[in-house]
PDB file of C-alpha atoms and ligand atoms in Angstrom:
ATOM      1  CA  MET F   1     114.568 -63.155  28.178  1.00  0.00           C
ATOM      2  CA  LEU F   2     112.598 -60.742  29.579  1.00  0.00           C
ATOM      3  CA  GLN F   3     109.313 -62.919  30.009  1.00  0.00           C
ATOM      4  CA  VAL F   4     106.157 -60.322  30.273  1.00  0.00           C
ATOM      5  CA  GLN F   5     103.838 -61.992  33.198  1.00  0.00           C
ATOM      6  CA  LYS F   6     100.545 -59.871  32.281  1.00  0.00           C
ATOM      7  CA  GLN F   7      99.626 -58.555  29.154  1.00  0.00           C
ATOM      8  CA  ILE F   8      97.421 -55.887  27.650  1.00  0.00           C
ATOM      9  CA  SER F   9      93.963 -57.038  26.308  1.00  0.00           C
ATOM     10  CA  VAL F  10      93.714 -56.199  22.609  1.00  0.00           C
ATOM     11  CA  ALA F  11      91.251 -56.248  20.082  1.00  0.00           C
ATOM     12  CA  ILE F  12      91.873 -55.823  16.600  1.00  0.00           C
ATOM     13  CA  PHE F  13      89.195 -54.322  14.209  1.00  0.00           C
ATOM     14  CA  ALA F  14      89.792 -55.518  10.707  1.00  0.00           C
ATOM     15  CA  SER F  15      87.606 -56.054   7.901  1.00  0.00           C
ATOM     16  CA  GLY F  16      89.940 -56.875   4.770  1.00  0.00           C
ATOM     17  CA  THR F  17      92.662 -59.812   3.780  1.00  0.00           C
ATOM     18  CA  GLY F  18      93.649 -59.571   7.710  1.00  0.00           C
ATOM     19  CA  SER F  19      97.287 -59.388   6.645  1.00  0.00           C
ATOM     20  CA  ASN F  20      98.183 -56.579   9.383  1.00  0.00           C
ATOM     21  CA  ALA F  21      96.085 -58.562  11.883  1.00  0.00           C
ATOM     22  CA  GLU F  22      98.144 -61.770  11.363  1.00  0.00           C
ATOM     23  CA  ALA F  23     101.439 -59.886  12.011  1.00  0.00           C
ATOM     24  CA  LEU F  24     100.149 -58.151  15.569  1.00  0.00           C
ATOM     25  CA  ILE F  25      98.903 -61.479  16.459  1.00  0.00           C
ATOM     26  CA  ARG F  26     102.326 -62.895  15.475  1.00  0.00           C
ATOM     27  CA  LEU F  27     104.071 -60.633  18.079  1.00  0.00           C
ATOM     28  CA  SER F  28     101.414 -61.229  20.568  1.00  0.00           C
ATOM     29  CA  ARG F  29     102.715 -64.609  20.832  1.00  0.00           C
ATOM     30  CA  LEU F  30     106.196 -64.055  21.797  1.00  0.00           C
ATOM     31  CA  ASN F  31     107.379 -63.625  25.492  1.00  0.00           C
ATOM     32  CA  THR F  32     108.704 -60.025  24.766  1.00  0.00           C
ATOM     33  CA  SER F  33     105.090 -59.104  24.113  1.00  0.00           C
ATOM     34  CA  TYR F  34     103.261 -56.668  25.975  1.00  0.00           C
ATOM     35  CA  TYR F  35      99.844 -57.462  24.673  1.00  0.00           C
ATOM     36  CA  LYS F  36      97.954 -60.678  23.927  1.00  0.00           C
ATOM     37  CA  VAL F  37      95.324 -60.485  21.238  1.00  0.00           C
ATOM     38  CA  VAL F  38      91.548 -61.368  22.738  1.00  0.00           C
ATOM     39  CA  MET F  39      89.077 -61.266  19.710  1.00  0.00           C
ATOM     40  CA  VAL F  40      88.887 -59.750  16.218  1.00  0.00           C
ATOM     41  CA  LEU F  41      85.904 -57.240  15.310  1.00  0.00           C
ATOM     42  CA  THR F  42      84.884 -57.135  11.719  1.00  0.00           C
ATOM     43  CA  ASN F  43      81.921 -55.345   9.824  1.00  0.00           C
ATOM     44  CA  LYS F  44      82.374 -57.677   6.607  1.00  0.00           C
ATOM     45  CA  GLU F  45      80.429 -61.096   6.420  1.00  0.00           C
ATOM     46  CA  GLN F  46      82.917 -62.248   4.209  1.00  0.00           C
ATOM     47  CA  ALA F  47      86.645 -61.342   4.530  1.00  0.00           C
ATOM     48  CA  GLY F  48      90.399 -62.994   4.428  1.00  0.00           C
ATOM     49  CA  ILE F  49      90.413 -61.926   8.338  1.00  0.00           C
ATOM     50  CA  TYR F  50      87.940 -64.712   9.248  1.00  0.00           C
ATOM     51  CA  GLU F  51      90.402 -67.328   7.871  1.00  0.00           C
ATOM     52  CA  VAL F  52      93.263 -65.353   9.413  1.00  0.00           C
ATOM     53  CA  ALA F  53      91.383 -65.341  13.157  1.00  0.00           C
ATOM     54  CA  ASN F  54      90.655 -69.218  12.424  1.00  0.00           C
ATOM     55  CA  ARG F  55      93.723 -70.333  12.185  1.00  0.00           C
ATOM     56  CA  MET F  56      95.429 -68.519  14.871  1.00  0.00           C
ATOM     57  CA  HIS F  57      92.565 -69.666  17.139  1.00  0.00           C
ATOM     58  CA  ILE F  58      91.647 -66.028  17.742  1.00  0.00           C
ATOM     59  CA  PRO F  59      87.594 -65.542  18.331  1.00  0.00           C
ATOM     60  CA  ILE F  60      85.899 -63.234  15.392  1.00  0.00           C
ATOM     61  CA  GLU F  61      82.777 -60.908  15.843  1.00  0.00           C
ATOM     62  CA  TYR F  62      80.866 -59.895  13.290  1.00  0.00           C
ATOM     63  CA  LEU F  63      78.843 -56.147  14.053  1.00  0.00           C
ATOM     64  CA  THR F  64      76.275 -55.986  12.047  1.00  0.00           C
ATOM     65  CA  ASP F  65      75.669 -51.957  12.324  1.00  0.00           C
ATOM     66  CA  PRO F  66      79.376 -50.599  12.816  1.00  0.00           C
ATOM     67  CA  LYS F  67      77.322 -47.522  14.518  1.00  0.00           C
ATOM     68  CA  ASP F  68      75.876 -49.617  17.240  1.00  0.00           C
ATOM     69  CA  SER F  69      78.126 -48.262  19.910  1.00  0.00           C
ATOM     70  CA  SER F  70      75.843 -50.339  22.667  1.00  0.00           C
ATOM     71  CA  ARG F  71      76.777 -53.336  20.921  1.00  0.00           C
ATOM     72  CA  MET F  72      80.461 -52.443  20.028  1.00  0.00           C
ATOM     73  CA  GLY F  73      80.856 -51.843  23.628  1.00  0.00           C
ATOM     74  CA  GLU F  74      79.283 -55.201  25.060  1.00  0.00           C
ATOM     75  CA  LEU F  75      81.605 -56.965  22.812  1.00  0.00           C
ATOM     76  CA  LEU F  76      84.652 -54.939  24.476  1.00  0.00           C
ATOM     77  CA  GLN F  77      83.490 -54.989  27.918  1.00  0.00           C
ATOM     78  CA  LYS F  78      82.714 -58.881  27.959  1.00  0.00           C
ATOM     79  CA  ASN F  79      86.187 -59.392  26.677  1.00  0.00           C
ATOM     80  CA  ASN F  80      87.939 -57.191  29.367  1.00  0.00           C
ATOM     81  CA  VAL F  81      89.461 -55.051  26.093  1.00  0.00           C
ATOM     82  CA  GLN F  82      91.774 -52.186  26.758  1.00  0.00           C
ATOM     83  CA  VAL F  83      93.586 -51.243  23.553  1.00  0.00           C
ATOM     84  CA  ILE F  84      92.145 -51.373  20.036  1.00  0.00           C
ATOM     85  CA  ALA F  85      94.211 -51.581  17.079  1.00  0.00           C
ATOM     86  CA  LEU F  86      92.606 -51.209  13.618  1.00  0.00           C
ATOM     87  CA  ALA F  87      94.222 -53.066  10.680  1.00  0.00           C
ATOM     88  CA  GLY F  88      92.206 -52.227   7.873  1.00  0.00           C
ATOM     89  CA  TYR F  89      88.443 -51.639   9.382  1.00  0.00           C
ATOM     90  CA  LEU F  90      86.806 -48.883   6.844  1.00  0.00           C
ATOM     91  CA  ARG F  91      84.139 -47.755   9.134  1.00  0.00           C
ATOM     92  CA  LEU F  92      84.587 -44.331  11.523  1.00  0.00           C
ATOM     93  CA  LEU F  93      84.332 -45.279  15.319  1.00  0.00           C
ATOM     94  CA  PRO F  94      81.284 -44.454  17.321  1.00  0.00           C
ATOM     95  CA  ALA F  95      82.317 -41.270  19.427  1.00  0.00           C
ATOM     96  CA  ASP F  96      81.493 -42.812  22.549  1.00  0.00           C
ATOM     97  CA  ILE F  97      83.914 -45.454  22.252  1.00  0.00           C
ATOM     98  CA  VAL F  98      86.712 -43.008  20.910  1.00  0.00           C
ATOM     99  CA  ARG F  99      86.141 -41.262  24.107  1.00  0.00           C
ATOM    100  CA  HIS F 100      86.088 -44.087  26.430  1.00  0.00           C
ATOM    101  CA  PHE F 101      89.436 -45.391  24.939  1.00  0.00           C
ATOM    102  CA  ASP F 102      90.934 -42.011  24.710  1.00  0.00           C
ATOM    103  CA  GLY F 103      94.754 -42.673  23.658  1.00  0.00           C
ATOM    104  CA  ARG F 104      94.192 -46.691  23.624  1.00  0.00           C
ATOM    105  CA  ILE F 105      92.824 -46.692  20.077  1.00  0.00           C
ATOM    106  CA  ILE F 106      95.772 -46.957  17.076  1.00  0.00           C
ATOM    107  CA  ASN F 107      95.314 -47.471  13.493  1.00  0.00           C
ATOM    108  CA  ILE F 108      97.631 -47.790  10.521  1.00  0.00           C
ATOM    109  CA  HIS F 109      97.740 -46.155   7.196  1.00  0.00           C
ATOM    110  CA  PRO F 110      99.381 -46.858   3.942  1.00  0.00           C
ATOM    111  CA  SER F 111     100.766 -43.240   3.278  1.00  0.00           C
ATOM    112  CA  LEU F 112     102.824 -40.405   5.039  1.00  0.00           C
ATOM    113  CA  LEU F 113      99.977 -38.475   6.223  1.00  0.00           C
ATOM    114  CA  PRO F 114      98.273 -36.095   5.838  1.00  0.00           C
ATOM    115  CA  GLU F 115      99.224 -36.857   2.199  1.00  0.00           C
ATOM    116  CA  TYR F 116      96.768 -39.619   0.881  1.00  0.00           C
ATOM    117  CA  GLY F 117      94.335 -39.198   3.566  1.00  0.00           C
ATOM    118  CA  GLY F 118      90.922 -38.875   4.708  1.00  0.00           C
ATOM    119  CA  ARG F 119      87.363 -40.478   3.620  1.00  0.00           C
ATOM    120  CA  GLY F 120      87.822 -42.902   0.592  1.00  0.00           C
ATOM    121  CA  MET F 121      91.696 -43.066   0.784  1.00  0.00           C
ATOM    122  CA  TYR F 122      92.347 -46.658   1.408  1.00  0.00           C
ATOM    123  CA  GLY F 123      94.310 -49.769  -0.199  1.00  0.00           C
ATOM    124  CA  ASP F 124      95.079 -49.601  -3.715  1.00  0.00           C
ATOM    125  CA  THR F 125      93.391 -46.073  -4.299  1.00  0.00           C
ATOM    126  CA  ILE F 126      96.071 -44.636  -2.217  1.00  0.00           C
ATOM    127  CA  HIS F 127      98.662 -46.525  -4.240  1.00  0.00           C
ATOM    128  CA  MET F 128      97.320 -45.990  -7.325  1.00  0.00           C
ATOM    129  CA  ALA F 129      97.257 -42.061  -6.795  1.00  0.00           C
ATOM    130  CA  ILE F 130     101.122 -42.141  -5.333  1.00  0.00           C
ATOM    131  CA  TYR F 131     101.860 -44.041  -8.688  1.00  0.00           C
ATOM    132  CA  ASN F 132     100.210 -41.928 -10.774  1.00  0.00           C
ATOM    133  CA  ASP F 133     101.559 -38.759  -9.269  1.00  0.00           C
ATOM    134  CA  LYS F 134     105.111 -40.043  -9.900  1.00  0.00           C
ATOM    135  CA  LYS F 135     106.167 -40.149  -6.253  1.00  0.00           C
ATOM    136  CA  PRO F 136     110.037 -41.458  -5.766  1.00  0.00           C
ATOM    137  CA  TYR F 137     108.754 -42.486  -2.129  1.00  0.00           C
ATOM    138  CA  THR F 138     105.614 -43.221  -0.108  1.00  0.00           C
ATOM    139  CA  GLY F 139     105.366 -44.491   3.710  1.00  0.00           C
ATOM    140  CA  ILE F 140     102.975 -45.874   6.634  1.00  0.00           C
ATOM    141  CA  THR F 141     101.279 -43.663   9.459  1.00  0.00           C
ATOM    142  CA  VAL F 142     100.762 -45.159  12.710  1.00  0.00           C
ATOM    143  CA  HIS F 143      98.382 -42.742  14.458  1.00  0.00           C
ATOM    144  CA  TYR F 144      95.872 -42.743  17.392  1.00  0.00           C
ATOM    145  CA  VAL F 145      92.098 -42.889  16.317  1.00  0.00           C
ATOM    146  CA  ASP F 146      89.763 -39.973  16.599  1.00  0.00           C
ATOM    147  CA  GLU F 147      85.990 -39.735  15.350  1.00  0.00           C
ATOM    148  CA  TYR F 148      87.522 -38.904  12.149  1.00  0.00           C
ATOM    149  CA  PHE F 149      89.179 -40.187   9.049  1.00  0.00           C
ATOM    150  CA  ASP F 150      93.180 -40.363   9.120  1.00  0.00           C
ATOM    151  CA  THR F 151      93.357 -37.225  11.608  1.00  0.00           C
ATOM    152  CA  GLY F 152      94.452 -38.561  15.153  1.00  0.00           C
ATOM    153  CA  SER F 153      97.890 -37.734  16.285  1.00  0.00           C
ATOM    154  CA  GLY F 154     100.427 -39.644  14.803  1.00  0.00           C
ATOM    155  CA  LEU F 155     102.704 -42.124  16.871  1.00  0.00           C
ATOM    156  CA  CYS F 156     105.186 -42.626  13.717  1.00  0.00           C
ATOM    157  CA  GLN F 157     105.750 -42.977  10.289  1.00  0.00           C
ATOM    158  CA  SER F 158     108.145 -44.439   7.758  1.00  0.00           C
ATOM    159  CA  LYS F 159     109.133 -43.387   4.372  1.00  0.00           C
ATOM    160  CA  ILE F 160     109.537 -46.023   1.530  1.00  0.00           C
ATOM    161  CA  SER F 161     111.763 -45.248  -1.363  1.00  0.00           C
ATOM    162  CA  ILE F 162     109.547 -46.685  -4.303  1.00  0.00           C
ATOM    163  CA  ASN F 163     111.666 -45.520  -7.343  1.00  0.00           C
ATOM    164  CA  GLU F 164     112.238 -49.326  -8.370  1.00  0.00           C
ATOM    165  CA  CYS F 165     108.504 -50.071  -7.961  1.00  0.00           C
ATOM    166  CA  ASP F 166     107.015 -49.745 -11.928  1.00  0.00           C
ATOM    167  CA  THR F 167     103.733 -51.158 -10.909  1.00  0.00           C
ATOM    168  CA  VAL F 168     100.889 -50.331  -8.107  1.00  0.00           C
ATOM    169  CA  GLU F 169     101.276 -53.853  -7.372  1.00  0.00           C
ATOM    170  CA  LYS F 170     104.791 -53.811  -6.650  1.00  0.00           C
ATOM    171  CA  ILE F 171     104.101 -50.637  -4.160  1.00  0.00           C
ATOM    172  CA  ALA F 172     100.950 -51.927  -2.513  1.00  0.00           C
ATOM    173  CA  GLU F 173     103.594 -55.057  -1.914  1.00  0.00           C
ATOM    174  CA  LYS F 174     106.483 -52.947  -0.218  1.00  0.00           C
ATOM    175  CA  VAL F 175     104.393 -51.101   1.800  1.00  0.00           C
ATOM    176  CA  LYS F 176     102.458 -54.194   3.250  1.00  0.00           C
ATOM    177  CA  LYS F 177     105.749 -55.869   4.122  1.00  0.00           C
ATOM    178  CA  VAL F 178     106.998 -52.223   6.133  1.00  0.00           C
ATOM    179  CA  GLU F 179     103.397 -52.058   7.452  1.00  0.00           C
ATOM    180  CA  HIS F 180     104.007 -55.941   8.949  1.00  0.00           C
ATOM    181  CA  GLU F 181     106.914 -55.187  10.435  1.00  0.00           C
ATOM    182  CA  VAL F 182     106.254 -51.743  11.980  1.00  0.00           C
ATOM    183  CA  TYR F 183     102.761 -51.539  13.419  1.00  0.00           C
ATOM    184  CA  PRO F 184     103.299 -54.865  16.007  1.00  0.00           C
ATOM    185  CA  LEU F 185     106.223 -53.090  17.229  1.00  0.00           C
ATOM    186  CA  MET F 186     104.297 -49.818  17.903  1.00  0.00           C
ATOM    187  CA  LEU F 187     101.351 -51.637  19.579  1.00  0.00           C
ATOM    188  CA  ASN F 188     103.577 -53.451  21.783  1.00  0.00           C
ATOM    189  CA  GLN F 189     105.592 -50.129  22.461  1.00  0.00           C
ATOM    190  CA  LEU F 190     102.065 -48.860  23.608  1.00  0.00           C
ATOM    191  CA  CYS F 191     100.917 -51.713  25.823  1.00  0.00           C
ATOM    192  CA  LYS F 192     104.259 -51.697  27.299  1.00  0.00           C
ATOM    193  CA  ILE F 193     103.574 -47.611  28.677  1.00  0.00           C
ATOM    194  CA  ILE F 194     100.142 -48.653  29.521  1.00  0.00           C
ATOM    195  CA  TYR F 195     101.312 -51.640  31.616  1.00  0.00           C
ATOM    196  CA  SER F 196     103.814 -49.720  33.022  1.00  0.00           C
ATOM    197  CA  GLN F 197     101.116 -47.060  34.283  1.00  0.00           C
ATOM    198  CA  GLN F 198      98.819 -50.118  35.775  1.00  0.00           C
TER     199      GLN F 198
HETATM  200  C1  GRF Z 201      96.369 -51.699   5.129  1.00  0.00           C
HETATM  201  O1  GRF Z 201      97.210 -51.103   3.850  1.00  0.00           O
HETATM  202  C2  GRF Z 201      96.543 -50.817   6.442  1.00  0.00           C
HETATM  203  O2  GRF Z 201      97.506 -49.665   6.244  1.00  0.00           O
HETATM  204  C3  GRF Z 201      95.030 -50.300   6.153  1.00  0.00           C
HETATM  205  O3  GRF Z 201      94.331 -51.281   5.271  1.00  0.00           O
HETATM  206  C4  GRF Z 201      95.256 -52.095   4.901  1.00  0.00           C
HETATM  207  C5  GRF Z 201      94.844 -53.457   5.715  1.00  0.00           C
HETATM  208  O4  GRF Z 201      95.072 -54.818   5.012  1.00  0.00           O
HETATM  209  N1  GRF Z 201      94.635 -49.553   7.082  1.00  0.00           N
HETATM  210  P1  GRF Z 201      95.465 -56.232   5.401  1.00  0.00           P
HETATM  211  O5  GRF Z 201      94.089 -56.495   5.541  1.00  0.00           O
HETATM  212  O6  GRF Z 201      95.957 -56.047   6.735  1.00  0.00           O
HETATM  213  O7  GRF Z 201      96.348 -56.916   4.485  1.00  0.00           O
END
């Protein structure tokens, strides 16, 4: 079996329950992984992500002001971060960070963008809107991150049938399951490309 010798250093930015962060860290520990998670960054003082990071022995940094690009840059540099994966991070990234990591910041969004995207569209707000619109399907999008909400170019989408989901919670659960499968694979794919270009 392929054993990757040197891995791309990834920072996860997360402020929620951390379930996607956990899925990303899990894949990083397989010997086929092209990335290792070197740090988690959060802008929340209390969130599930702390429990995930501690349990999985990943250093977690709290950033008081998400607009403070010099502190953010310092933390990323200190950990030699090459790629950033947003996983439930709800703030825009400073423009200079976006420029510095051009093509090396990705996000996962729980809808088929551009549908149900933009400022304020996250978590259950999205699932509720889809439920109210009586959509037979929803989906997820993995995309590059720019300076705006959910407008970076897409890397992949998965369409998810929700015909049988009669509550918002069931939609949310089904979407999360797909996120946990797809996001680590996409991050690994991106890191494999970056690895091959080094
Ligand atoms: C996920 O639904 C993801 O698509 C979105 O934020 C949510 C984070 O959930 N960007 P979790 O904290 O990973 O459970």
